Structure formats: structure tokens, C-alpha cells
PDB file of C-alpha atoms and ligand atoms in Angstrom:
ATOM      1  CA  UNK A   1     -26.990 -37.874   2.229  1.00  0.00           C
ATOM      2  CA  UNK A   2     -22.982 -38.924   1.999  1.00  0.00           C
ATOM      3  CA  UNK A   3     -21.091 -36.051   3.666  1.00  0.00           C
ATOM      4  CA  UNK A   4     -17.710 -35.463   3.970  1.00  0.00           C
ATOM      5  CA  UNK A   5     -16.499 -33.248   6.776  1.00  0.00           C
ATOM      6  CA  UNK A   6     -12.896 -31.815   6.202  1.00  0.00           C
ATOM      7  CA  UNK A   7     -11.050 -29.109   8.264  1.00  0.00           C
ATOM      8  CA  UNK A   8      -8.092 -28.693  10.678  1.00  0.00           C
ATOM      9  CA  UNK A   9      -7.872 -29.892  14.310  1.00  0.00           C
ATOM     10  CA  UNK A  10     -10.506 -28.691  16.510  1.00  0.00           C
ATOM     11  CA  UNK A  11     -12.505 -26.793  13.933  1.00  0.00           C
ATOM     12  CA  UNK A  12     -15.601 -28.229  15.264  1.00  0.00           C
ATOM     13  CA  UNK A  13     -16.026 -31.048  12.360  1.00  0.00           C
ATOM     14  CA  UNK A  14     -17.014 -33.501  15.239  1.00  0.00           C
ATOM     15  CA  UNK A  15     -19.492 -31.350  16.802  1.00  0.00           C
ATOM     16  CA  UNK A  16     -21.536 -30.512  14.182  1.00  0.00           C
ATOM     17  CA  UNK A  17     -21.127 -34.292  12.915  1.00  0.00           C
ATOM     18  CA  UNK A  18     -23.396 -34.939  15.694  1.00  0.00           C
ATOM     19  CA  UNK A  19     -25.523 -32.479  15.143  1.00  0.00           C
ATOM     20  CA  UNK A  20     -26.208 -33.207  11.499  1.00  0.00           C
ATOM     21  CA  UNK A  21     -25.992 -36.985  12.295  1.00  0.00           C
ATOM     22  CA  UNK A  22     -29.000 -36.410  14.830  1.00  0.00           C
ATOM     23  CA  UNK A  23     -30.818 -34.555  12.408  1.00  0.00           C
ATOM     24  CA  UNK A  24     -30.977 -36.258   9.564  1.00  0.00           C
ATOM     25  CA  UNK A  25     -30.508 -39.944  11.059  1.00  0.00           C
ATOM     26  CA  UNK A  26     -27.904 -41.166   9.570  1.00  0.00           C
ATOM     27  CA  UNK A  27     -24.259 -42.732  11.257  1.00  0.00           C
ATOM     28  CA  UNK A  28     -21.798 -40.396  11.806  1.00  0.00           C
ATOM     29  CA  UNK A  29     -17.918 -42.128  11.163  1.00  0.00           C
ATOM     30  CA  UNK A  30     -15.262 -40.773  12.782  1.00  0.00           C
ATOM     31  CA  UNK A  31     -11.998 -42.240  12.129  1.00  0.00           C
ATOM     32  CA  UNK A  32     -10.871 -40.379  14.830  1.00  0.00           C
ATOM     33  CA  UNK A  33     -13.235 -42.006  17.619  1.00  0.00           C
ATOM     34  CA  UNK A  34     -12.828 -45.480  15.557  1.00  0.00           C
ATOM     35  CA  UNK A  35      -9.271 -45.115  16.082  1.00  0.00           C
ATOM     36  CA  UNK A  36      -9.177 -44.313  20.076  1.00  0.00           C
ATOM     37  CA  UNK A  37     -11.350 -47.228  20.688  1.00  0.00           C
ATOM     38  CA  UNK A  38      -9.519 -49.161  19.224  1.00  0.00           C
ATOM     39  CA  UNK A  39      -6.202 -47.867  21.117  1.00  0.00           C
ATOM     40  CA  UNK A  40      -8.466 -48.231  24.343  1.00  0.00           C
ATOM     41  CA  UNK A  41      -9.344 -52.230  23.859  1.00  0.00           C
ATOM     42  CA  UNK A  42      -5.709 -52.342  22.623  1.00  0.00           C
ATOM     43  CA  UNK A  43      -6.702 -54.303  19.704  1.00  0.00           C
ATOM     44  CA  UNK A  44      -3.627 -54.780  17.095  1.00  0.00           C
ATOM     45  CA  UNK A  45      -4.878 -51.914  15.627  1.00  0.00           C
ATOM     46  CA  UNK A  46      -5.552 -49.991  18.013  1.00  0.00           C
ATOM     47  CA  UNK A  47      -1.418 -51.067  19.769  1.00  0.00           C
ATOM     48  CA  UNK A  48      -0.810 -49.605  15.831  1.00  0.00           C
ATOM     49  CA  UNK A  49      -2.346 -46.658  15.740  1.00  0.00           C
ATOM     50  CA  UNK A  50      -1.096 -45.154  19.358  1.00  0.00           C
ATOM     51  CA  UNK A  51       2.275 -43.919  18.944  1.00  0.00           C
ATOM     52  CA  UNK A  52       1.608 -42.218  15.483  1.00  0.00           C
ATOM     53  CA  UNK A  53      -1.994 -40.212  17.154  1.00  0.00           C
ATOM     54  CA  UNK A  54      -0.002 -39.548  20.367  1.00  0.00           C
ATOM     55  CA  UNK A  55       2.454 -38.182  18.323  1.00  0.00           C
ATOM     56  CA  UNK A  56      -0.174 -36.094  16.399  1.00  0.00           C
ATOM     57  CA  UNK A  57       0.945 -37.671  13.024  1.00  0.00           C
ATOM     58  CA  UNK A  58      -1.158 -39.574  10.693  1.00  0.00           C
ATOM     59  CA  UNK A  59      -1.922 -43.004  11.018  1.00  0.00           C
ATOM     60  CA  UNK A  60      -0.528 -45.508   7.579  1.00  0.00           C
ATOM     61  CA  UNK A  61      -3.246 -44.771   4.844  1.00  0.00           C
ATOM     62  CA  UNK A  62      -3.683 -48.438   4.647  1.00  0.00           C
ATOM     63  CA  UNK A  63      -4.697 -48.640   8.362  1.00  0.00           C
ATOM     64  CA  UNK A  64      -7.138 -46.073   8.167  1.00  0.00           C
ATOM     65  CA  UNK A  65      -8.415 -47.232   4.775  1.00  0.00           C
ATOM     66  CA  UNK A  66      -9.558 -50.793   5.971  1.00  0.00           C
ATOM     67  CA  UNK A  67     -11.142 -49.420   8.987  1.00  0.00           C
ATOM     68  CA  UNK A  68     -13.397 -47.141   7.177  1.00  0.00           C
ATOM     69  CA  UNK A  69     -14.036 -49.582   3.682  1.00  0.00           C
ATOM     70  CA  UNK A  70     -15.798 -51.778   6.230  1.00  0.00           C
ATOM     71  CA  UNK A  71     -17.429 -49.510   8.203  1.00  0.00           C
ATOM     72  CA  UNK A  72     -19.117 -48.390   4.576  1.00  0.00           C
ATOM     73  CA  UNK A  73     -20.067 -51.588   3.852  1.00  0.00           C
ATOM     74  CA  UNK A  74     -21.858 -52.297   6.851  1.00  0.00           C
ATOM     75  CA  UNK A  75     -26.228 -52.051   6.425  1.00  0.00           C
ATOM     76  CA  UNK A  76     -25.991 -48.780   8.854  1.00  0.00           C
ATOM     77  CA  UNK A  77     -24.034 -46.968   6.412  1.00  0.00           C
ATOM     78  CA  UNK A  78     -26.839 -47.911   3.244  1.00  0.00           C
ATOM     79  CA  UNK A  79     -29.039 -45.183   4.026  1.00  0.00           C
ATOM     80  CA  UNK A  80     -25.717 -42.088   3.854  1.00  0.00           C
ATOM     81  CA  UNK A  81     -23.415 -41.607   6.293  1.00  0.00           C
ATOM     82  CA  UNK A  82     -20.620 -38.268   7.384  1.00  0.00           C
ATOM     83  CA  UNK A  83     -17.744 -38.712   7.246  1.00  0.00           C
ATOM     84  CA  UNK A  84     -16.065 -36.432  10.125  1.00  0.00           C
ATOM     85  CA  UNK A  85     -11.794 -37.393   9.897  1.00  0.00           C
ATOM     86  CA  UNK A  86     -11.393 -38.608   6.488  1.00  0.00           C
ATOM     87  CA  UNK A  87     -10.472 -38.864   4.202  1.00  0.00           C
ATOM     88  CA  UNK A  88      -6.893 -37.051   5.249  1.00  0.00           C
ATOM     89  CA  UNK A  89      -4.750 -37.535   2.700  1.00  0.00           C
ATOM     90  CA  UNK A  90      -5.093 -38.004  -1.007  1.00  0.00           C
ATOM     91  CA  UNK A  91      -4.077 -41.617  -0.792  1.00  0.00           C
ATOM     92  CA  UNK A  92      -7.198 -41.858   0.936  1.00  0.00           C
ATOM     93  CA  UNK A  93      -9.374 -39.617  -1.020  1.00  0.00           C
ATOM     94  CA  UNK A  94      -8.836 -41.486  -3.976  1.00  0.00           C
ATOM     95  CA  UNK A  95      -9.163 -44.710  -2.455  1.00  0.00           C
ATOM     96  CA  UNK A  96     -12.741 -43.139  -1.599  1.00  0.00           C
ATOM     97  CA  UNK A  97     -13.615 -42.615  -4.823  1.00  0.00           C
ATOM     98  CA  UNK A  98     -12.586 -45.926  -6.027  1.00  0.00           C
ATOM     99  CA  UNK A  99     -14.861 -47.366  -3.217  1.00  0.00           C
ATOM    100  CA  UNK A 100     -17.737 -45.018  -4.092  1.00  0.00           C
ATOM    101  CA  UNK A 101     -17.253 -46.062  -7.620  1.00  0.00           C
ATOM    102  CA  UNK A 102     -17.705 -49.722  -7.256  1.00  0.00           C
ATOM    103  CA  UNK A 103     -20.768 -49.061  -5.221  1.00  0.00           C
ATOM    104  CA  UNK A 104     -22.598 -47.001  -7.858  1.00  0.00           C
ATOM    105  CA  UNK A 105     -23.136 -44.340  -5.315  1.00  0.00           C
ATOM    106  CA  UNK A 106     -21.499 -40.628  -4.708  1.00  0.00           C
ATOM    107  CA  UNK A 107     -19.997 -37.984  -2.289  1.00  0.00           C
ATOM    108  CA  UNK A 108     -22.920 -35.852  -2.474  1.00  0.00           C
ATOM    109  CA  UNK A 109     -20.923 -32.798  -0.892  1.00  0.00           C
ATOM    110  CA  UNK A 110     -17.903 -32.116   0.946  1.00  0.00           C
ATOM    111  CA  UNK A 111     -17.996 -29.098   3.834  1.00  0.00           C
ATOM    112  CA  UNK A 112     -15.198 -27.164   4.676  1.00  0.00           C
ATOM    113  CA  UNK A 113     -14.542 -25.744   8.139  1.00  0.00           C
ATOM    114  CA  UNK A 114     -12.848 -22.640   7.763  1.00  0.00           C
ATOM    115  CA  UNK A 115     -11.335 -21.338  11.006  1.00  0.00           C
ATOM    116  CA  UNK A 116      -8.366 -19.147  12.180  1.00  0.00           C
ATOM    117  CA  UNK A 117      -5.620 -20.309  14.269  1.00  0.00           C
ATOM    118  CA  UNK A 118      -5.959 -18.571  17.584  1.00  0.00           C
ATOM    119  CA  UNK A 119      -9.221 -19.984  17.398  1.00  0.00           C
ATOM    120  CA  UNK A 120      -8.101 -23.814  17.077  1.00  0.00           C
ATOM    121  CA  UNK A 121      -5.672 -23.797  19.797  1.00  0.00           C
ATOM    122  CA  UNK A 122      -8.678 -22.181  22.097  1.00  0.00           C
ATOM    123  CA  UNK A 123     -11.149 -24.557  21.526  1.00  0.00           C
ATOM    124  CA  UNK A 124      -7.878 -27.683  21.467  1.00  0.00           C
ATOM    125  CA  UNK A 125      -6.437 -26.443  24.712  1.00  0.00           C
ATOM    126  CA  UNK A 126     -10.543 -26.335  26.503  1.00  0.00           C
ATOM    127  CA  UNK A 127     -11.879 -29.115  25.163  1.00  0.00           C
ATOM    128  CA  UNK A 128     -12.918 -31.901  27.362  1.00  0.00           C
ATOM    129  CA  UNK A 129     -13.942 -35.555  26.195  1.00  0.00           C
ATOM    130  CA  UNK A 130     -16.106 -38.651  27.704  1.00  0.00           C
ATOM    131  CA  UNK A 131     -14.235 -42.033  27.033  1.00  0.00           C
ATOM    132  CA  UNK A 132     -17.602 -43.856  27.430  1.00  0.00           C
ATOM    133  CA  UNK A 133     -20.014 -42.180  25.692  1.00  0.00           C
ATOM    134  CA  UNK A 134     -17.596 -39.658  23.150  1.00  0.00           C
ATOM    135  CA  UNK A 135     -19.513 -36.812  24.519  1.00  0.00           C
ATOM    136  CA  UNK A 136     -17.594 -33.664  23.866  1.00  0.00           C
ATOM    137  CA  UNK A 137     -17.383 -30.567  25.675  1.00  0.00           C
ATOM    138  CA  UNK A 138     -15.417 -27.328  25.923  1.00  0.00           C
ATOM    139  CA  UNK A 139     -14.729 -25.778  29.248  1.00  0.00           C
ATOM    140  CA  UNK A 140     -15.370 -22.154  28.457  1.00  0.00           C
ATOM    141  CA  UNK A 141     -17.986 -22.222  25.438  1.00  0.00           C
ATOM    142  CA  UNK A 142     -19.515 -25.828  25.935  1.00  0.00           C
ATOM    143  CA  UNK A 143     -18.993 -26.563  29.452  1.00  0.00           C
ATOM    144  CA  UNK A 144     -20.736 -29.809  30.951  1.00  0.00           C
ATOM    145  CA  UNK A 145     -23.439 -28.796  34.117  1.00  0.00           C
ATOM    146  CA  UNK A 146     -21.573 -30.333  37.090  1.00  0.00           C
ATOM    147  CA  UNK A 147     -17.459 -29.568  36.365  1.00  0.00           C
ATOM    148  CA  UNK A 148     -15.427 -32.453  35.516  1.00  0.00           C
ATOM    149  CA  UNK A 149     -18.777 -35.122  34.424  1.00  0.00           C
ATOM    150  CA  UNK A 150     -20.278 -36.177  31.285  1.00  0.00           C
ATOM    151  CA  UNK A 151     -23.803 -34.283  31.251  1.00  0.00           C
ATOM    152  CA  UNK A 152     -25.454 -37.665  29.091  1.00  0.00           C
ATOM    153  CA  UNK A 153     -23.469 -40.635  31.058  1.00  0.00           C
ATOM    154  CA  UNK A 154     -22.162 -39.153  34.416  1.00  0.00           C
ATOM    155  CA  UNK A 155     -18.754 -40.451  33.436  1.00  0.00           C
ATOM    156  CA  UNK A 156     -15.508 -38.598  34.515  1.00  0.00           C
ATOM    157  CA  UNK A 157     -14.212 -35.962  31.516  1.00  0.00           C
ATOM    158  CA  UNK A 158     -10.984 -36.608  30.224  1.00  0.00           C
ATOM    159  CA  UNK A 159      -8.190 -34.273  27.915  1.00  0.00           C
ATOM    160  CA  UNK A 160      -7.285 -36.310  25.082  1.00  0.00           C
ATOM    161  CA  UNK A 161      -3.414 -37.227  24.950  1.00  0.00           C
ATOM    162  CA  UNK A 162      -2.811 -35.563  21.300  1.00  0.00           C
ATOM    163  CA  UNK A 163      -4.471 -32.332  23.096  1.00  0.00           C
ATOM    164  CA  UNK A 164      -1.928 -31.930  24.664  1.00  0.00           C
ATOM    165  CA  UNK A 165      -0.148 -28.389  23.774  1.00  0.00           C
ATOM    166  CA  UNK A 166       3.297 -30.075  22.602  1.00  0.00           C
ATOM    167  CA  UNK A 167       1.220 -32.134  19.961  1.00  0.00           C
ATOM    168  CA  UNK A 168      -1.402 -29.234  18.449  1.00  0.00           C
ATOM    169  CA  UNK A 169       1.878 -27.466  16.395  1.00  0.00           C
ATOM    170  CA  UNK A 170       2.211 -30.717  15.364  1.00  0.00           C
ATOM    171  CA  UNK A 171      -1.056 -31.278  14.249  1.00  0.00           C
ATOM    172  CA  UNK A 172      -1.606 -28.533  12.480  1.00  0.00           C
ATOM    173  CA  UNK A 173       1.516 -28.663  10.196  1.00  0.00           C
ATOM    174  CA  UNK A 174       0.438 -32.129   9.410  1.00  0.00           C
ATOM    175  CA  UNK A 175      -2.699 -31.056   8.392  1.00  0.00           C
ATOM    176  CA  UNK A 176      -1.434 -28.298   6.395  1.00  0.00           C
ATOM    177  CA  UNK A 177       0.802 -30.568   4.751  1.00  0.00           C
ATOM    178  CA  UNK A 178      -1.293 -33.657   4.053  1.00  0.00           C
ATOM    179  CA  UNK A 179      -4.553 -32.653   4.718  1.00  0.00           C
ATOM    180  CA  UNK A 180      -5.260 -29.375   3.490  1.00  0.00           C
ATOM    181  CA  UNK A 181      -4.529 -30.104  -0.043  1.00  0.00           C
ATOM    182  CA  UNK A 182      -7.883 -32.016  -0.122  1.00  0.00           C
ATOM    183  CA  UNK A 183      -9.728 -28.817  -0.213  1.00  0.00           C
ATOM    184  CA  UNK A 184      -8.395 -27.914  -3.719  1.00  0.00           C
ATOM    185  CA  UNK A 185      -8.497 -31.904  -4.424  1.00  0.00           C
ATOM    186  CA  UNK A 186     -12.562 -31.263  -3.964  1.00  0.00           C
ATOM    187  CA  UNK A 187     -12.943 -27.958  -5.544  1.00  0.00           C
ATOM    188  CA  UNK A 188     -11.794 -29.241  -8.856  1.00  0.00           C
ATOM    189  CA  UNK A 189     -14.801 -32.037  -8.188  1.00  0.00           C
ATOM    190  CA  UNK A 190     -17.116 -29.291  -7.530  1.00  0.00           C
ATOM    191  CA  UNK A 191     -18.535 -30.760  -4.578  1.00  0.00           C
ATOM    192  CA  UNK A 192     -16.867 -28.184  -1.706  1.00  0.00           C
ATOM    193  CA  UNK A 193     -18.764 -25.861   0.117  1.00  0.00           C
ATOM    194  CA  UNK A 194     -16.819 -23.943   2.844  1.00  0.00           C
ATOM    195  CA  UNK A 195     -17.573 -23.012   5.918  1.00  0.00           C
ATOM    196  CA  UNK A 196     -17.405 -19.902   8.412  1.00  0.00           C
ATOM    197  CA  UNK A 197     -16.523 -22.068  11.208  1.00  0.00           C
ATOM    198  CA  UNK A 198     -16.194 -19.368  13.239  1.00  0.00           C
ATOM    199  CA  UNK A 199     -18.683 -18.090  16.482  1.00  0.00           C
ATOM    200  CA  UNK A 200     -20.404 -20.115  18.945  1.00  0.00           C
ATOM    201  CA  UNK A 201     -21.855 -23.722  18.399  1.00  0.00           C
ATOM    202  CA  UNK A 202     -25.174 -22.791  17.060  1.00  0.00           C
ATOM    203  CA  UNK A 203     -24.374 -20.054  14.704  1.00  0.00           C
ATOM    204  CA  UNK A 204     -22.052 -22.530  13.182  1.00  0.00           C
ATOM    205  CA  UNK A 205     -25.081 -25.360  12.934  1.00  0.00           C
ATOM    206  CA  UNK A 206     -27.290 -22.649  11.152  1.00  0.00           C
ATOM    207  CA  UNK A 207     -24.837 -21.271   8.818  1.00  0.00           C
ATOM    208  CA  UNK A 208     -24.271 -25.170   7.848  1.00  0.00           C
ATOM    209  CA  UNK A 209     -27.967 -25.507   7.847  1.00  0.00           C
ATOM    210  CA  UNK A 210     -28.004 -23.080   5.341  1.00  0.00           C
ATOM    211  CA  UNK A 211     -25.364 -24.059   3.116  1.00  0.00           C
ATOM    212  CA  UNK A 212     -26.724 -28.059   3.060  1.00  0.00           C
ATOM    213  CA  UNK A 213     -29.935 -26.539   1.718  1.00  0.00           C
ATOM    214  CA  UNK A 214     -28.096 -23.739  -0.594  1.00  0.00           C
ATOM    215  CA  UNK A 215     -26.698 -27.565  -2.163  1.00  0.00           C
ATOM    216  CA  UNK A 216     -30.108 -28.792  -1.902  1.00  0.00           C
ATOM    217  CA  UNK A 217     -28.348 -31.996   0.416  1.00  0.00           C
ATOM    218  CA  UNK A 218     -31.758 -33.859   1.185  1.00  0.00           C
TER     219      UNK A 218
HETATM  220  P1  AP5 B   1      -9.418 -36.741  15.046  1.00  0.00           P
HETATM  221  O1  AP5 B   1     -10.075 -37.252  16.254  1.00  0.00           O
HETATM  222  O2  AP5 B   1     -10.119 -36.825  13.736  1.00  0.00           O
HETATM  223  O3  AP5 B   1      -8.949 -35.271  15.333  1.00  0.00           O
HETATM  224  P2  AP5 B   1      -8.976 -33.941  14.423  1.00  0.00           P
HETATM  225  O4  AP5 B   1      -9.291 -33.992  13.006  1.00  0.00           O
HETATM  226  O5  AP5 B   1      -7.652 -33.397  14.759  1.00  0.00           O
HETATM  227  O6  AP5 B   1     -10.194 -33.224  14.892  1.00  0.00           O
HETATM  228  P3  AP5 B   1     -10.599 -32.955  16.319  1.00  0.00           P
HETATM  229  O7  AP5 B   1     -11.312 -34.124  16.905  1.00  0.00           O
HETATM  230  O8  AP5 B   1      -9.395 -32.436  17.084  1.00  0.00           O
HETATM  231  O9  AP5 B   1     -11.522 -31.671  16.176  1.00  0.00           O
HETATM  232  P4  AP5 B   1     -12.963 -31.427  15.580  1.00  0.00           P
HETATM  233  O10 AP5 B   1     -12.849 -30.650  14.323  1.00  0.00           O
HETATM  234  O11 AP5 B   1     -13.786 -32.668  15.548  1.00  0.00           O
HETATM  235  O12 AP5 B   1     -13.484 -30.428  16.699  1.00  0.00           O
HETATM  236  P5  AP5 B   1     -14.528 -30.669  17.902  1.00  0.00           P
HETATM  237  O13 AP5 B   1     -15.905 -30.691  17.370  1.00  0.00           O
HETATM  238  O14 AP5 B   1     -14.077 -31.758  18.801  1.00  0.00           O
HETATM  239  O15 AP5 B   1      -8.015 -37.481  14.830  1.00  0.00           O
HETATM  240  C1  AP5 B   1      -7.129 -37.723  15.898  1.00  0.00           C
HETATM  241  C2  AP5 B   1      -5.936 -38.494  15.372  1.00  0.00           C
HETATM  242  O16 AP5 B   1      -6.358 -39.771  14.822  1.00  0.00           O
HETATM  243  C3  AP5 B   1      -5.151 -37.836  14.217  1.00  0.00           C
HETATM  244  O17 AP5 B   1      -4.210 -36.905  14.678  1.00  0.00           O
HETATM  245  C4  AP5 B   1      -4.517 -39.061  13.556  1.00  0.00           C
HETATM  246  O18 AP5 B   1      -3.397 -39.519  14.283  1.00  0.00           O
HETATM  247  C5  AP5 B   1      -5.604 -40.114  13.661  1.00  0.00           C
HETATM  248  N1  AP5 B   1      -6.507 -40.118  12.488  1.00  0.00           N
HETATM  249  C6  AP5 B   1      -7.845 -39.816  12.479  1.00  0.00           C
HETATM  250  N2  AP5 B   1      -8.332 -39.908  11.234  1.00  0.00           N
HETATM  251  C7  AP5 B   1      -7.307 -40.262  10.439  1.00  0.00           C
HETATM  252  C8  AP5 B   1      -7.186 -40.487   9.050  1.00  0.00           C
HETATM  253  N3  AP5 B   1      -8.237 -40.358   8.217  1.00  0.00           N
HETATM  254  N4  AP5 B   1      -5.985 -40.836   8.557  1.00  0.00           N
HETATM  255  C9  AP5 B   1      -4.915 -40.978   9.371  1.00  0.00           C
HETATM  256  N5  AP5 B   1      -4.950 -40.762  10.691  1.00  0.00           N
HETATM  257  C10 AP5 B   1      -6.137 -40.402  11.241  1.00  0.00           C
HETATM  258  O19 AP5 B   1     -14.349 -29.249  18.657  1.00  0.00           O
HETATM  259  C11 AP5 B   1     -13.149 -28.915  19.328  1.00  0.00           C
HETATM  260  C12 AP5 B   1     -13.495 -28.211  20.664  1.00  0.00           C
HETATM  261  O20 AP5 B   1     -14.148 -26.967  20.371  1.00  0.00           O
HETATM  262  C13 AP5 B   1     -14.474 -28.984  21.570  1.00  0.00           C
HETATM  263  O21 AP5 B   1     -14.110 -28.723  22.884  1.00  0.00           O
HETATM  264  C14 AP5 B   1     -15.860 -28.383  21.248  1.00  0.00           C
HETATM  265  O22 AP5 B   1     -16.718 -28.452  22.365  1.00  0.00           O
HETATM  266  C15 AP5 B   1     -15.483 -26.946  20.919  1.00  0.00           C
HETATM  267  N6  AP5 B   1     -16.312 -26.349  19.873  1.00  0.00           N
HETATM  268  C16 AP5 B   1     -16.773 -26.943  18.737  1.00  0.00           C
HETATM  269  N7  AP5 B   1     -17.446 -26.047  17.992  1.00  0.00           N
HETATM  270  C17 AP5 B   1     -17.382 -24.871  18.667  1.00  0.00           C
HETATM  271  C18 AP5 B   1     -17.868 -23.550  18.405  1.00  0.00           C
HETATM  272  N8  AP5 B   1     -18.562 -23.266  17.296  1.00  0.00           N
HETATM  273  N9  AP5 B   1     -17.628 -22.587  19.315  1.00  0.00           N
HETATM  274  C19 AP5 B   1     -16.924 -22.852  20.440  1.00  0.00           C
HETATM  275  N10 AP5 B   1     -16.450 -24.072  20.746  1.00  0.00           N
HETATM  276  C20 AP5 B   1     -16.657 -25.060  19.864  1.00  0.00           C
END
């Protein structure tokens, strides 16, 4: 299975990443997480990446491009992989296919979350992340057991900078602008199935349950 998660900011993409990733075994790659580890061990990359995220901008296609080329390469990756971030742009997209292309292998599907506004800046504004083990949580519809710590590591929860309300508006016109044109980009490929992101966490996982299987995604 090669999977492509695409949707706006806080949609739930990373959530049911791990969910599918669990499921069917295979890595989930989030250029997202990729990139704030890298800001954490403030690798060159990382020192690179910092001011566009905190800004809620993009980071340079060819930044994000390199990261994810070798991450695909890698023996993990053989068996399928999800992508949950990217590609972003369609700079990226097509450098995708070109990668895809000289491996002999294919997207098998693309899934789009589909999700309304008020909703995004709910589940932004609540959500709460581990920075040891990525662990995420929301503090009204996914909250952790004992307030403040990681339920898997005991770690302390932290808000992500680029949650910050200031950055979401900016987020979201960048994916508009940049992002969102990938869904059309994928449609005319036939592989996009959309999503009713929409309810609680495990009405979500069984309407994309069902629409893996509707593609027959094995
Ligand atoms: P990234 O980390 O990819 O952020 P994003 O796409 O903005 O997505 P999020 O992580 O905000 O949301 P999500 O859809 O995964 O939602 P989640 O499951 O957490 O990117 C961050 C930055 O890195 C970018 O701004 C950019 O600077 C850079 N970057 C990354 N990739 C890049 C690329 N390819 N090119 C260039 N730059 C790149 O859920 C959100 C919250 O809702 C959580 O609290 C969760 O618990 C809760 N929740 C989830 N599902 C439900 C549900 N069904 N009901 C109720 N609550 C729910």
C-alpha cells in the first residue's frame, strides 16, 4: 500500500496516519514530524526549516524534497509507506511522480480530508503534542488520562509553536494557495478519494476503512 494523505491543517491526516500505519504495518512519513526533529537537534536543516514552519509558511520544495527522496529509499519504506504532509505543492507532487517513476512502483491512492473551518481551528487551538514520543492528543475530544502527560511515554505535553492562533490564518491561506490545488492535480490522475473528515476519531477511521476497501487498497 503507497498512500498519500492530503488535507488542510489539523484535519486529522496525522491521526489516522497512525492508525492506518498500525494497521496495516507499514511506516508512516510525516514531513511534518521529520521536519520538527530536525529543528529540535538543530541540524542545518532543521536551523533551515524553523523560521519558515514558525511562520506557518512552507518550507523550500527542495528542502522538503531531499528529506523525503531518502526516506523512500530507505528498506522500511520497500514494503508501502503514507505519506501524511506531502507532497504540498506541485513542485513536489511532480517530483513524486518522477521518483515513483524511476522506481517502477505507484501512488496506489491519494485520500482527501475534507473538513470545515470552524472545525480546524477547534481541533488546532486543543491539540496537544509529545516531543518524545509524537503522541498526539486533543484536550476536549482526545484528551490524555492524567492532564498535561503523554498517556504512552509519561512525557510533559507541549502546544506546537505554528499552533499558535496568530499562525493558523496563516496556515490555512497557504494551504489554500499551494496546497489545495493538489486535490484537482490528483483527480485528473484518478487516484483521489475524499474524505468526510468530519465527527469524532473513530467514525473518521471507519469511514476511511471503508473507502480503502471501496478502492480495494490491500
Ligand atoms: P505538518 O506537521 O504537516 O502540519 P499540517 O499539515 O498543518 O497538519 P497538522 O499536523 O496540523 O494536522 P493533521 O491533519 O495531522 O491533524 P492531527 O491528526 O494532528 O506541517 C507543519 C509545518 O511543517 C508546515 O506548516 C510547513 O512549514 C512544514 N512542512 C511540512 N510538510 C511540508 C512540505 N511537504 N513542504 C513544505 N513544508 C512542509 O489532528 C489535529 C488535532 O485534532 C489533534 O489534537 C487531534 O487529536 C485532533 N483530532 C484528530 N482527528 C480528530 C477527530 N476526528 N475528532 C476530533 N479531534 C480530532
Amino acid at each position: 500500500m503507497r498512500i498519500i494523505f492530503l488535507g488542510p491543517p489539523g484535519g486529522g491526516k496525522g491521526t489516522q496516519a497512525d492508525f492506518i500505519a498500525e494497521k496495516y504495518d507499514i511506516p508512516k512519513l510525516s514531513t511534518g514530524d521529520l521536519l520538527r526533529e530536525s529543528v529540535a537537534n538543530k541540524t542545518s536543516l532543521g536551523n533551515e526549516a524553523k523560521g519558515y514552519m514558525n511562520r506557518g509558511e512552507l518550507v523550500p520544495d527542495a528542502v522538503v524534497i531531499a528529506l523525503v527522496e531518502e526516506k523512500l529509499a530507505s528498506p522500511e519504506c520497500q514494503k508501502g509507506f503514507i505519506l501524511d504532509g506531502f507532497p504540498r505543492t506541485v513542485a513536489q507532487a511532480d517530483q513524486l511522480a518522477n521518483f515513483m517513476v524511476s522506481t517502477g512502483k505507484e501512488v496506489d491512492h491519494v485520500v482527501y480530508f475534507s473538513i470545515s473551518k470552524d472545525e480546524i481551528i477547534k481541533r488546532i487551538s486543543g491539540r496537544r503534542s509529545c516531543q518524545e514520543c509524537k503522541a498526539v492528543y486533543h484536550l476536549e475530544y482526545v484528551p490524555p488520562k492524567e492532564q498535561g502527560m503523554c498517556d504512552v511515554c509519561g512525557n510533559k505535553l507541549i502546544q506546537r509553536n505554528d499552533d499558535e492562533p496568530k499562525t493558523i490564518e496563516s496556515r490555512l491561506s497557504v494551504y489554500q494557495e499551494q496546497t489545495a490545488p493538489l486535490i484537482e492535480y490528483y483527480k485528473m490522475k484518478n487516484i483521489l478519494g475524499e474524505l468526510d473528515g468530519s465527527g469524532l476519531v473513530p467514525e473518521v477511521q471507519d469511514r476511511l476503512l471503508d473507502l480503502l476497501s471501496y478502492q480495494k487498497i490491500k
